[in-house]
Structures are given as C-alpha cells and as structure tokens.
Short mmCIF file of C-alpha atoms and ligand atoms in Angstrom, two decimals:
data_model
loop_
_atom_site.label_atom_id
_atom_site.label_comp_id
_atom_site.label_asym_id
_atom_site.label_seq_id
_atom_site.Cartn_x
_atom_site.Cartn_y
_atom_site.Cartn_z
CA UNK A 1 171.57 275.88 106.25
CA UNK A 2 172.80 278.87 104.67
CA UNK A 3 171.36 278.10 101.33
CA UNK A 4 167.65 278.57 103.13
CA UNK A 5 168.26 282.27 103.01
CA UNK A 6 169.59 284.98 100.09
CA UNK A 7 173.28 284.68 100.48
CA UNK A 8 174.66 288.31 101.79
CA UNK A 9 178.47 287.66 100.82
CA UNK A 10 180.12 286.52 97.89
CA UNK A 11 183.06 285.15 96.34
CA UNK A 12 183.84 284.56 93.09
CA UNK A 13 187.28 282.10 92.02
CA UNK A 14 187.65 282.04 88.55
CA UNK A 15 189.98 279.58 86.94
CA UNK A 16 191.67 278.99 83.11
CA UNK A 17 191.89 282.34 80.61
CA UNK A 18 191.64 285.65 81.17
CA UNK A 19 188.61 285.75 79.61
CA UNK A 20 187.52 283.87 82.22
CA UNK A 21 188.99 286.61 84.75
CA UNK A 22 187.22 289.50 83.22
CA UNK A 23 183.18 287.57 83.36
CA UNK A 24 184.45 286.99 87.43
CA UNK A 25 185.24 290.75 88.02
CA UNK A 26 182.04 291.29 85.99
CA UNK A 27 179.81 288.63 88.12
CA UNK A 28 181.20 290.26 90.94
CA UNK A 29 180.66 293.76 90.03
CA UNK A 30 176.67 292.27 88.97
CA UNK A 31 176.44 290.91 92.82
CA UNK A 32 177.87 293.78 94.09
CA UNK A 33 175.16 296.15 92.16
CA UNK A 34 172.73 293.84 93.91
CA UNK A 35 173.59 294.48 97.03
CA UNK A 36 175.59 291.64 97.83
CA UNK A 37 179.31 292.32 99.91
CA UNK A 38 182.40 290.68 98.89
CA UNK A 39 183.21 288.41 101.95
CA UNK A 40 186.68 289.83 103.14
CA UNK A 41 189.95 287.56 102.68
CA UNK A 42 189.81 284.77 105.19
CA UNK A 43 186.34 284.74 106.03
CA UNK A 44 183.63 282.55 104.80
CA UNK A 45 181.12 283.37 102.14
CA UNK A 46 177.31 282.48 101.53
CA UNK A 47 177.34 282.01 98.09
CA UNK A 48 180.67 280.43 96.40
CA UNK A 49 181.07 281.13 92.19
CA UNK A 50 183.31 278.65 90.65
CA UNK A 51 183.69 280.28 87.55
CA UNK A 52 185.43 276.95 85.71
CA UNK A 53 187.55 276.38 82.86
CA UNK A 54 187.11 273.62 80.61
CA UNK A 55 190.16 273.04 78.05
CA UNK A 56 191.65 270.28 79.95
CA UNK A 57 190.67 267.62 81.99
CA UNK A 58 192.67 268.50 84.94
CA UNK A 59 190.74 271.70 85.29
CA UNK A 60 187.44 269.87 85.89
CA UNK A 61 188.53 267.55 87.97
CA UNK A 62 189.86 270.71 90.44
CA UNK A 63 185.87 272.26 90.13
CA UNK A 64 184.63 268.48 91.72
CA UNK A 65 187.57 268.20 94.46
CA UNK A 66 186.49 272.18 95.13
CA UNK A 67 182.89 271.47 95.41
CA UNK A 68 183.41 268.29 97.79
CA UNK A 69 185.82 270.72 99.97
CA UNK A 70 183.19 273.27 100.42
CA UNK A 71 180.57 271.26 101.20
CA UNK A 72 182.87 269.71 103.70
CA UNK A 73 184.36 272.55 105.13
CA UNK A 74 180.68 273.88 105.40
CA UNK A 75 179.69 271.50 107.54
CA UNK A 76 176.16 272.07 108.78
CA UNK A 77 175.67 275.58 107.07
CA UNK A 78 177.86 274.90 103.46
CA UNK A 79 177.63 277.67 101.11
CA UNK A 80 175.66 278.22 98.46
CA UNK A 81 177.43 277.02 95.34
CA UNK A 82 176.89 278.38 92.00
CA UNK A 83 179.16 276.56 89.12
CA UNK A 84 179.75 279.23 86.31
CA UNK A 85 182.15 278.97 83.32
CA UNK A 86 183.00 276.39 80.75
CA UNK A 87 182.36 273.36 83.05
CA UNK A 88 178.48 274.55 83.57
CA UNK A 89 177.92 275.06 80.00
CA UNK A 90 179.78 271.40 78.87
CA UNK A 91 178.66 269.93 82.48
CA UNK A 92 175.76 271.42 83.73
CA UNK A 93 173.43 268.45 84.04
CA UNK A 94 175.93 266.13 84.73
CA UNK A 95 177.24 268.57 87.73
CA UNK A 96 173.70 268.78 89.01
CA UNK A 97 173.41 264.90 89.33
CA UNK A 98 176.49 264.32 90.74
CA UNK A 99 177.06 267.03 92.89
CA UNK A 100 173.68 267.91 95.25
CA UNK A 101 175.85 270.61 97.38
CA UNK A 102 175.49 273.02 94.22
CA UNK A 103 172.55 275.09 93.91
CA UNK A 104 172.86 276.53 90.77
CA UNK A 105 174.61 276.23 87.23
CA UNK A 106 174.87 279.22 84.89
CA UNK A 107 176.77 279.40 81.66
CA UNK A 108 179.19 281.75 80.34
CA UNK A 109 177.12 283.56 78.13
CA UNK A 110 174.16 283.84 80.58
CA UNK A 111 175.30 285.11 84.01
CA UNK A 112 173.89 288.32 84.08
CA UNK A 113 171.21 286.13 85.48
CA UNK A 114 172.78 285.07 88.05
CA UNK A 115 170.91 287.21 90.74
CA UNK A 116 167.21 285.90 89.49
CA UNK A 117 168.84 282.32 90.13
CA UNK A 118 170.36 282.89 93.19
CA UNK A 119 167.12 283.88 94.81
CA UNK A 120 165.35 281.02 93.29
CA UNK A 121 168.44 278.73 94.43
CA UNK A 122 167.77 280.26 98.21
CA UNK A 123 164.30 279.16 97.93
CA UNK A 124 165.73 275.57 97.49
CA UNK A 125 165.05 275.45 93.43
CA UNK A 126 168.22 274.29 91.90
CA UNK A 127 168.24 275.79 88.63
CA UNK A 128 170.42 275.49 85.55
CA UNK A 129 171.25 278.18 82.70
CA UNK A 130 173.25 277.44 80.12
CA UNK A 131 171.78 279.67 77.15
CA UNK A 132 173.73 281.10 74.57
CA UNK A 133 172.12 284.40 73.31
CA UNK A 134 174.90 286.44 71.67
CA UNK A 135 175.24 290.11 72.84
CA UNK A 136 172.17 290.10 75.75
CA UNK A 137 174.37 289.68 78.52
CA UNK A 138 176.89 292.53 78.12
CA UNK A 139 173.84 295.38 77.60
CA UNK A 140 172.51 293.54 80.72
CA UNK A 141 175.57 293.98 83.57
CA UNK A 142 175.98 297.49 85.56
CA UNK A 143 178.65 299.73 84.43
CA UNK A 144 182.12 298.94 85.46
CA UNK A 145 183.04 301.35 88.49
CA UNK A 146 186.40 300.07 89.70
CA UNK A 147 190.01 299.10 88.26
CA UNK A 148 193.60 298.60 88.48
CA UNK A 149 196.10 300.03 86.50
CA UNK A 150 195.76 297.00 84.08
CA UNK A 151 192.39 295.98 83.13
CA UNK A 152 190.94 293.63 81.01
CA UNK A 153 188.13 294.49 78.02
CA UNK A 154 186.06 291.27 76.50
CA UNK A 155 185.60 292.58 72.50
CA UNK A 156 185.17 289.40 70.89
CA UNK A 157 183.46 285.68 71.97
CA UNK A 158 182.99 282.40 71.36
CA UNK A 159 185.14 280.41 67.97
CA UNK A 160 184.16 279.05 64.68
CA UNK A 161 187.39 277.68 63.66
CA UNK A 162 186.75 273.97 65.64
CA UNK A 163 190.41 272.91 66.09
CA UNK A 164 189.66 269.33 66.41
CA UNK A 165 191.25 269.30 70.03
CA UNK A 166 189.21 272.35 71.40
CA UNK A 167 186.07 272.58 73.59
CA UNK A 168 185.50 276.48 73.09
CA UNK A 169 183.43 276.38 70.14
CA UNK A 170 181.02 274.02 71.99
CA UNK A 171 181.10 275.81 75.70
CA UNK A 172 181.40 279.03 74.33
CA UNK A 173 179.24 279.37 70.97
CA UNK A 174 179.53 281.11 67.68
CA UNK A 175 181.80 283.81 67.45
CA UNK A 176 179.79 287.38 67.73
CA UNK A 177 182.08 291.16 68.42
CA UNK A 178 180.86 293.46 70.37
CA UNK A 179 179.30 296.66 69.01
CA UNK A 180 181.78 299.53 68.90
CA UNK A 181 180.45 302.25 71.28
CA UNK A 182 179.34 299.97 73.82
CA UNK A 183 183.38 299.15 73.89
CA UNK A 184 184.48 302.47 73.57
CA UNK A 185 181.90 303.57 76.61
CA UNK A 186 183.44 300.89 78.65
CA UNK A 187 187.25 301.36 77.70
CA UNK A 188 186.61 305.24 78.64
CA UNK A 189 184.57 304.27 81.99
CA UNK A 190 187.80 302.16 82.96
CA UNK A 191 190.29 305.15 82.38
CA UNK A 192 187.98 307.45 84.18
CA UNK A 193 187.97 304.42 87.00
CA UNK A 194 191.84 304.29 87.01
CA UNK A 195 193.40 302.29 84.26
CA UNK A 196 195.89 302.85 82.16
CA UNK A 197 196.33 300.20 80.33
CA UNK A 198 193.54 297.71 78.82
CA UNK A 199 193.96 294.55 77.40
CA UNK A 200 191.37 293.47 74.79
CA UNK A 201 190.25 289.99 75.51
CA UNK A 202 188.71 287.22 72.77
CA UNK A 203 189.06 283.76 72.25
CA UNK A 204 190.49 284.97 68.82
CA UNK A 205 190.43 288.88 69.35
CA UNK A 206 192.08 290.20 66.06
CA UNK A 207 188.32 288.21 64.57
CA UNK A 208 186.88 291.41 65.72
CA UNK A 209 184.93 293.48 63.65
CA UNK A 210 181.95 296.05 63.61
CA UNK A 211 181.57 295.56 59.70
CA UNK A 212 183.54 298.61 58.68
CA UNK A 213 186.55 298.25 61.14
CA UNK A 214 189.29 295.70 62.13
CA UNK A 215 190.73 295.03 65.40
CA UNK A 216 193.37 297.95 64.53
CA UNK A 217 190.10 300.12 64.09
CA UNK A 218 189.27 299.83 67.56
CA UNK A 219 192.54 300.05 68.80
CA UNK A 220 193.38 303.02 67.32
CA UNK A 221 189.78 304.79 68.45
CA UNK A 222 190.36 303.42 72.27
CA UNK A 223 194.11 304.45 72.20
CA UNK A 224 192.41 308.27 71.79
CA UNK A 225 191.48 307.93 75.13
CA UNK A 226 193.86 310.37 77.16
CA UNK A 227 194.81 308.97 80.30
CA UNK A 228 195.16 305.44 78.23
CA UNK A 229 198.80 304.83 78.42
CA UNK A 230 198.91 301.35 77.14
CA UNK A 231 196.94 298.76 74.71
CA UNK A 232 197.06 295.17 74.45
CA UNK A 233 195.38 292.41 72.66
CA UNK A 234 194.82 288.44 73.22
CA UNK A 235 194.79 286.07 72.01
CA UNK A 236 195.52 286.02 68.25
CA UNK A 237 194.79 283.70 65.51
CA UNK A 238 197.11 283.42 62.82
CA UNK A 239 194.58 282.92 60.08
CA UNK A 240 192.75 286.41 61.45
CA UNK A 241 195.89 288.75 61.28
CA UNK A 242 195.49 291.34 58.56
CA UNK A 243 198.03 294.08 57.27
CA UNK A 244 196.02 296.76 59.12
CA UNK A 245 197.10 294.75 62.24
CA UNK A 246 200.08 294.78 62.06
CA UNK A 247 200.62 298.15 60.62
CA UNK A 248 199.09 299.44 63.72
CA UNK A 249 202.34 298.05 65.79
CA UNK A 250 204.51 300.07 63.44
CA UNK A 251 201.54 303.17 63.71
CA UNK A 252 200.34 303.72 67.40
CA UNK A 253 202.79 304.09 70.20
CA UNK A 254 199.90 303.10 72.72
CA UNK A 255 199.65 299.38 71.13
CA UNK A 256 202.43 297.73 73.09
CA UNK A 257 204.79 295.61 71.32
CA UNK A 258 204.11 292.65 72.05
CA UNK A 259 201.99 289.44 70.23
CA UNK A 260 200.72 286.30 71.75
CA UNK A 261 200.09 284.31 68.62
CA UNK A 262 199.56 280.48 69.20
CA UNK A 263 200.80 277.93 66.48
CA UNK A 264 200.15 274.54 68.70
CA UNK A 265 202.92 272.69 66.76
CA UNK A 266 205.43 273.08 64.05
CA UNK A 267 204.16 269.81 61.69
CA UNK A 268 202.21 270.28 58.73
CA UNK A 269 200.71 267.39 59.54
CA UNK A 270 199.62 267.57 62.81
CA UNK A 271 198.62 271.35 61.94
CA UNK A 272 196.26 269.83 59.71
CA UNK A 273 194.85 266.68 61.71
CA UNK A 274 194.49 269.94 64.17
CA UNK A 275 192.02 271.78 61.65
CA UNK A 276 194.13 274.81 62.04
CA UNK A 277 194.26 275.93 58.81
CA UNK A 278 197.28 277.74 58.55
CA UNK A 279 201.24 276.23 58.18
CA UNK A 280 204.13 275.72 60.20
CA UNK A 281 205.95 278.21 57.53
CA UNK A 282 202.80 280.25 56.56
CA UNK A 283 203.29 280.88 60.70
CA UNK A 284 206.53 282.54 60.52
CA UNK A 285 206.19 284.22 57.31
CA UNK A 286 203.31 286.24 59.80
CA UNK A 287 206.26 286.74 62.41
CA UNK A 288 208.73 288.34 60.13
CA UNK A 289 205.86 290.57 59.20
CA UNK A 290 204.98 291.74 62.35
CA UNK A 291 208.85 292.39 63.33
CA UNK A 292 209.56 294.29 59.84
CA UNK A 293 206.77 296.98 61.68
CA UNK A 294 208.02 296.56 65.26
CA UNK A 295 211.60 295.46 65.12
CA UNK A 296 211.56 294.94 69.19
CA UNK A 297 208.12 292.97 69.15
CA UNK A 298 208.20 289.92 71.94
CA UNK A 299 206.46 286.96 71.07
CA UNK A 300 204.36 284.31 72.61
CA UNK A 301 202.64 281.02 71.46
CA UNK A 302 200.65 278.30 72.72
CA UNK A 303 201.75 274.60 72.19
CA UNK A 304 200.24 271.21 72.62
CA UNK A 305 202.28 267.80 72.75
CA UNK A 306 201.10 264.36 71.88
CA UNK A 307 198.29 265.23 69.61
CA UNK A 308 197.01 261.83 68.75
CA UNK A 309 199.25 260.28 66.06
CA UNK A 310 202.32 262.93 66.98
CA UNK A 311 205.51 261.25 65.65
CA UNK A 312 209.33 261.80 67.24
CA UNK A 313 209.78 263.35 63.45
CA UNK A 314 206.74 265.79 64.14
CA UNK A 315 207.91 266.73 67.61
CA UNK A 316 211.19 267.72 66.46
CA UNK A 317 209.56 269.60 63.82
CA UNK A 318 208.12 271.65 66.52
CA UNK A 319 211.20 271.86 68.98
CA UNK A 320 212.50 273.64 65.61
CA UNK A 321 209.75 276.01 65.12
CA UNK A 322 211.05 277.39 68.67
CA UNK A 323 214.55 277.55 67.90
CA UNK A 324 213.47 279.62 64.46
CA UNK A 325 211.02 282.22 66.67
CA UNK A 326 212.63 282.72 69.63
CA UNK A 327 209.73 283.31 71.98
CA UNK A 328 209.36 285.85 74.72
CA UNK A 329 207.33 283.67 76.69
CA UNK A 330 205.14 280.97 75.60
CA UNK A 331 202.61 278.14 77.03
CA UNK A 332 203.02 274.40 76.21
CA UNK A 333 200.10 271.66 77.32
CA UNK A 334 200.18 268.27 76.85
CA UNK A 335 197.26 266.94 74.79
CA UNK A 336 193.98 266.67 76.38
CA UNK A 337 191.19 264.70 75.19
CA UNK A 338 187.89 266.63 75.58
CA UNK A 339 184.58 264.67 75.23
CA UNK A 340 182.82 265.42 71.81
CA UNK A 341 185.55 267.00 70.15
CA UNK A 342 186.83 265.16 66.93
CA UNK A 343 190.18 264.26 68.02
CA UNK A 344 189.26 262.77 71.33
CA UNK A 345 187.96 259.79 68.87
CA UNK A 346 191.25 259.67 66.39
CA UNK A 347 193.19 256.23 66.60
CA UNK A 348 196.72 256.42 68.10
CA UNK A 349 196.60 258.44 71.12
CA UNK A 350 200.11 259.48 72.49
CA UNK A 351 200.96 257.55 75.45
CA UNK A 352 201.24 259.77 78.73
CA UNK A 353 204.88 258.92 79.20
CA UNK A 354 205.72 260.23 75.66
CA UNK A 355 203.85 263.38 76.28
CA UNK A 356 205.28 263.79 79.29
CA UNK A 357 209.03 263.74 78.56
CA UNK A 358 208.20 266.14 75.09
CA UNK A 359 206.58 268.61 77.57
CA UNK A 360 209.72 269.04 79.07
CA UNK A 361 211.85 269.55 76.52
CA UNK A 362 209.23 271.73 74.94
CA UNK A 363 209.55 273.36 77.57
CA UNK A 364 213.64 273.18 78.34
CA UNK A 365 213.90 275.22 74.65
CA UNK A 366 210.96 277.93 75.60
CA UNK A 367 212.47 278.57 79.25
CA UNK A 368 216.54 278.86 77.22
CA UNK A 369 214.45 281.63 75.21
CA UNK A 370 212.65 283.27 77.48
CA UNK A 371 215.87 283.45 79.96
CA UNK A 372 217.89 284.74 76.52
CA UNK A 373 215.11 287.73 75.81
CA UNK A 374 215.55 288.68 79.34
CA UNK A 375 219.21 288.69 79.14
CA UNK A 376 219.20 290.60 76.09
CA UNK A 377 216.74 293.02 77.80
CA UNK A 378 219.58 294.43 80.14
CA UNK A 379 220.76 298.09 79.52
CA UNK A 380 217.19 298.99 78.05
CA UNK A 381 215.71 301.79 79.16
CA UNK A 382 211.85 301.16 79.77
CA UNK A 383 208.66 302.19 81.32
CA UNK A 384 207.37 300.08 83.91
CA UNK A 385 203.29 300.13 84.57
CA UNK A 386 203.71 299.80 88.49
CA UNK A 387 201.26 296.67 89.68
CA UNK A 388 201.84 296.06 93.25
CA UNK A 389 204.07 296.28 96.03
CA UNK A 390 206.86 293.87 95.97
CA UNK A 391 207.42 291.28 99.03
CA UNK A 392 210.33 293.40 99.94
CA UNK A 393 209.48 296.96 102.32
CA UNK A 394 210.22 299.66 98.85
CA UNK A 395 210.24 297.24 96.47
CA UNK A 396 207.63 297.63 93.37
CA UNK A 397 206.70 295.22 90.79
CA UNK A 398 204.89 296.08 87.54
CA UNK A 399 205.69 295.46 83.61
CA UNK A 400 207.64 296.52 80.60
CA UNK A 401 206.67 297.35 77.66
CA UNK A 402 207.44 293.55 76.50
CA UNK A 403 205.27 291.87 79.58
CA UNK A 404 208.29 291.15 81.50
CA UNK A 405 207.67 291.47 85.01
CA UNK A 406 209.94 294.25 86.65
CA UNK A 407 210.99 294.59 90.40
CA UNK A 408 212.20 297.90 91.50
CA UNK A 409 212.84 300.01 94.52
CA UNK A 410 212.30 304.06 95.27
CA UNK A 411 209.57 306.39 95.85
CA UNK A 412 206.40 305.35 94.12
CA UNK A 413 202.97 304.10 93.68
CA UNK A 414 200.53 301.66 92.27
CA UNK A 415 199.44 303.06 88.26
CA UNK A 416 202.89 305.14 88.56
CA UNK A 417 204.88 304.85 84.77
CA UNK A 418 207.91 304.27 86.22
CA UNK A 419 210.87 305.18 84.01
CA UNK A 420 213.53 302.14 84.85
CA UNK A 421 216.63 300.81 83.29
CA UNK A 422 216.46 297.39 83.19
CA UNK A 423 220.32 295.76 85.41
CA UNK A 424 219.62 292.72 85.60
CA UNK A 425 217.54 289.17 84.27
CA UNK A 426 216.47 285.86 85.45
CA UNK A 427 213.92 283.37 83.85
CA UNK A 428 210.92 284.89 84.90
CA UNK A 429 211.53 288.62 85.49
CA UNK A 430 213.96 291.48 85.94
CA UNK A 431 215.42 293.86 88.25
CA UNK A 432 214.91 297.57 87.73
CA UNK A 433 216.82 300.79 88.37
CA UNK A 434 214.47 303.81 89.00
CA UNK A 435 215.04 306.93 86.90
CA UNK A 436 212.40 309.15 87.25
CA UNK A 437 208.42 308.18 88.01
CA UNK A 438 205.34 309.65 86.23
CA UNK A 439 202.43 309.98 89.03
CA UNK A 440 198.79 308.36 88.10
N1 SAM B 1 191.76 280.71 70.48
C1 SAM B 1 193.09 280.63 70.86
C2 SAM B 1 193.89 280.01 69.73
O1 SAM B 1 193.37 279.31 68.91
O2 SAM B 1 195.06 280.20 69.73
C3 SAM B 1 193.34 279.87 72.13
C4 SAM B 1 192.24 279.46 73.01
S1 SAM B 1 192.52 278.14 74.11
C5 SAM B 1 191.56 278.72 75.44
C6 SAM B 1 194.12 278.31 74.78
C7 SAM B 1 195.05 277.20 74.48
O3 SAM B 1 194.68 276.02 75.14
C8 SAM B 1 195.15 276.79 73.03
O4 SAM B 1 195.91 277.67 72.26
C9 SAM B 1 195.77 275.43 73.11
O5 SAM B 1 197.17 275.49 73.10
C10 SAM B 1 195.29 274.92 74.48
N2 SAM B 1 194.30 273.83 74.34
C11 SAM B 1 193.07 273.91 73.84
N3 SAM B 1 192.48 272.69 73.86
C12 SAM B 1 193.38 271.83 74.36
C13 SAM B 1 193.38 270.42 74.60
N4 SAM B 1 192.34 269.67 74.31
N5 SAM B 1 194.48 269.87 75.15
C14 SAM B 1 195.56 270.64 75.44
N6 SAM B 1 195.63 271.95 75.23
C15 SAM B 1 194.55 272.56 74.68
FE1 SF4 B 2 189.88 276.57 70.31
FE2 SF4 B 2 190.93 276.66 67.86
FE3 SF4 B 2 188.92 278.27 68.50
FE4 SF4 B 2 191.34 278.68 69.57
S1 SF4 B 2 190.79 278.81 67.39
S2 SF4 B 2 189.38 278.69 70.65
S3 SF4 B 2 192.08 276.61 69.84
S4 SF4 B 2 188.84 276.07 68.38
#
C-alpha cells in the first residue's frame, strides 16, 4: 500500500469558492516547500487533497462518490487521501467512520499542518484536525513563489452574520482580517512573482479592517504596487459597504469596475426569514450609489430559490429585483438545506419541482441580461489581461475590465494588457480586435 510510506507526489482538487482555490494553491505551495512534487497531469498521485466545499448538499455528496473512485481506481496501492475544506470541518468524524480509505481530515483553518499529519497518516495513524485558531495558519505557510497574471489574496475569513441558510459561519468560524503588512508583503511577493492583477478574497471581504483602515484602505496601499495593473474584491456584503468603498471606484483607476454584491432574493420577507439584515430596496439604493461613482460598473449577485416558505408573490418579487439591476453576471442556487443551520428546521419547505422550474426562469432573466451587457459592450475599446491560449492556433483569451471573458487573435502572450476593441458578443464572452499589446 502506498499509504505505508510518506507520499512523494501530490495533488490537490479543490472544489466550491475561490476562497477555496486560493488555501489549494497554498496547500500545494506548503507540500511543495516540503519536498513533495506535484504528480504531472495524467499520472497518479500518493497523496490525494480533496479540498471540499460545503454550501450545498450536492457538493458533499461529489467528495463521497470521489473518495469511493479513488480507492477503487487504487486498487491494491490507493492513495493516500487527505479530506480538507468545509466538508472536514462540518464532517470530519462522520467522514472518518464512513470512509476507512481516508487517512487524514484537516480543516480549513488548520492545514498548515498538513505535513505533521501526513507523516503520522503514513505511519497508519488516521488523524483528524479541525481547529479553528484565527490568524496561526497564514504566519505558518512558506512565502508564495509562483503566479499567473491573475491571482487570488485571502484578506478576510470566516462570517458572523448567520444567514439562516448558510454553513460558513459554522465550517469556517468567526470572522478575523488579516494584519495589514503581512497582506501588503504578500500582494508585493505576487507582483514580483508575475501578477498583475489580484483579487482580494473573503467570505464578506469589504468586513475587512486593521482598526484604522477599510477595505478601500488596503486597496488603495496595494494598488501602489507598480507592476499591479489591476484590483479586485469578493465577495461583498451589502450591510458592510461604506462610502469610502465606493468612493474608491470613482478614486483609483487600479480598482476595476466591477461589484459582485449578493442579495439572495428580492422579498422583504424572505430577506428577513434569511437573517440578512438589509432590504430588497435598501439593496438598490447601494447600487445606484456605487454607479453615481463608476457610471460603467458591472454587477453581479448571488440568488437562492425556494427558501422554505417562498411564495409565487415572493418569487416574482425577485424576478423583479433583476429586471430593476440589470446584472452583468450573476449566480442563482436552489435552496439547500444544511444540517444545523436554522432554516433547515423551518416548516414549509419548497417542493423540488417548484424550485426547480423558478431556477430556470431565474435564470432565463439573468442569462437575457448578461447576453444584453455583452451586446451593449460592442464598439468599446478595452484592455484585456491575457489568461491563456485560446483552443484555436493564435487565438488568446483573457478579461475586460468588466470580467467578460475576451477571445482574440495576433501576436501576444500570457500577462500581456492587450489593448482590444470589443466586435462582437454572445452569452458568455466576446470577440476581440487587437490594437496594440503592452508586454509583461
Ligand atoms: N458571504 C457571501 C454573501 O453573503 O453574499 C457569500 C458566501 S456563500 C459561500 C456563496 C453563496 O452560496 C451565497 O451567496 C448563497 O447565494 C449561496 N448559498 C449559501 N448557502 C446556501 C444554501 N444553503 N442553499 C443554497 N445556496 C446557498
Ligand atoms: Fe453565509 Fe450569510 Fe455569512 Fe455570506 S453573510 S457567508 S451567506 S452567513
């Protein structure tokens, strides 16, 4: 068996947010410190992380169908499997009963320990960590040493709002910022590594604070950075946004103009059977705000649909909350009852049918609106951050300004600023014409 020896190859799959992205590339940049090689595309590895996501069901069922296909496609030498993420801290006891193939769970907030329990787990003692000590683990994990031209920058964790439909506050604790110059050290290690553009991560990011600044303190102090091109933030909470905020949209050309700011529903009701303290028209008074700074700002939400007790009435309260913003993009679930949250006991659960046909027209009205900001995109002249290579030979894909994703063709190269005018839309991106490209 593998597991009788320390694994020598890694890899790390990391479902859900992107917060969840960022703790993989860090895990992985921890193993990798150790000593440990990222097994190559294709080829197996001795020690799987399933770094899991926990906000709806269907993503725990995928970490138990995923352990059951490693084990099998192990056969007699499976892989090591560590379970990381959400599902460990929610799960972890439950995943150690039911699941013998995995030799070790280790929570979100305590993986820079992963290598002390990986060489206990190759020793044959399964071990579980699921601790929640606030700041430990970010003074404890190497320095960051390689990125793309977009990376990803964890400020803020863990939520005290406890929207009765949410797991976070339970899997990922209290909500604690990071201290200022360790961010500022890491922003400038990832421009000096090759980014130019960094999105700040938190479960509600503009919550940041060191005491004396705001979220717009810190972006205006990492947006000093030269060689930092482009800042982004996510995700918002409305009841979090302050005036500084949004003044920085009007104030620093770096901050890109674009907000992902979820509502969950248009109903005062079901806004309020949510816990999420804010209104339906308290919402948009916050939109017109941020547009009067940044007339061109693109929007983004996050919806659920058949929160228990959710009436036709409610729904179409919601549907018109759309047609009023307009979104850029935006992400719609259906309702999801997660164990030990408060509305996972309420009476009147939606019936999966109902959900079902709301999500799509939910979803009819946000795809008419992205397709229409697209549209209305065409004839804009616009930098592109350039990503990857397209699947055509010369084609490149990277984004606007507004997240769209662009396609072009012509002479250039991954972390390029492209300089394109935008010819042409569909749903989901658009097509490019190269003017002139700024090297990395
Ligand atoms: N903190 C952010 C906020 O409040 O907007 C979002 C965090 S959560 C990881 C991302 C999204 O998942 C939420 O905005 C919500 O739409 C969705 N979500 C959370 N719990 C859910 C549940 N039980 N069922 C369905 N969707 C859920
Ligand atoms: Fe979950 Fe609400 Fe906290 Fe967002 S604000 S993470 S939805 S509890």
């Amino acid at each position: 068996m593998r597991q009788s020896r320390a694994p020598q190859t890694f890899r790390v799959k990391s479902f859900g947010c992107q917060m969840n992205v960022y703790d993989g590339e860090r895990m992985a940049e921890l193993l990798a410190d150790r000593g440990m090689r990222a097994a190559p595309e294709g080829e197996d590895a001795d020690l799987v992380v399933l770094n899991t996501c926990h906000i709806r069901e269907k993503a725990v069922e995928k970490v138990y169908s995923d352990i059951g296909r490693l084990v099998k496609a192990g056969g007699e030498t499976p892989p090591m499997i560590a379970v990381a993420g959400c599902v460990a801290q929610a799960e972890g006891e439950e995943i150690m009963a039911r699941a013998p193939g995995v030799g070790l769970v280790v929570g979100p907030q305590a993986y820079h320990r992963l290598p002390e329990m990986i060489a206990r787990a190759a020793k044959g003692e399964r071990a579980a960590d699921t601790d929640m000590p606030a700041d430990a683990k970010f003074a404890a994990l190497p320095s960051r040493r390689r990125s793309g031209p977009s990376a990803f920058l964890t400020v803020q964790e863990g939520c005290d709002k406890f929207c009765t439909y949410c797991v976070v506050p339970y899997t990922r604790g209290a909500e604690i910022s990071r201290g200022f110059s360790g961010l500022l050290r890491e922003a400038e290690i990832l421009v000096e590594a090759g980014a130019r553009e960094i999105t700040l991560l938190g479960q509600n990011v503009n919550a940041w604070t060191d005491g004396a600044r705001g979220l717009d303190g810190l972006i205006k102090a990492i947006a000093k950075l030269p060689g930092l091109q482009r800042i982004r933030y996510t995700t918002s909470h409305p009841n979090d946004v302050t005036e500084g905020l949004i003044r920085a949209h009007a104030e620093e050309p770096k901050l890109m103009p674009f907000l992902h700011l979820p509502v969950q529903s248009g109903s005062n009701r079901v806004l309020r059977a949510m816990n999420r303290s804010h209104t339906a028209d308290g919402y948009l008074r916050l939109l017109d705000r941020f547009r009067e700074a940044r007339p061109d700002i693109a929007l983004s939400g996050d919806f659920i649909v058949g929160f228990p007790g959710e009436t036709n009435a409610e729904f179409a309260d919601t549907l018109r909350l759309v047609d009023a913003v307009g979104y850029a993009q935006a992400f719609s679930f259906k309702y999801s009852p997660r164990p030990g949250t408060p509305a996972a006991a309420m009476d009147s659960q939606v019936p999966r049918e109902v959900m079902d046909e709301r999500l799509q027209r939910l979803q009819a009205a946000i795809n008419r609106d992205q397709l229409a900001f697209n549209k209305a995109s065409v004839d804009r002249h616009c930098d592109v951050l350039v990503e990857r290579r397209g699947k055509k030979p010369g084609q490149w894909l990277g984004k606007s300004p507004w997240l769209q994703s662009v396609f072009f063709e012509g002479e250039a190269t991954i972390g390029d600023m492209a300089a394109v005018e935008l010819v042409e839309a569909g749903p989901n991106s658009l097509h490019g014409r190269l003017r002139e490209t700024v090297a990395a």
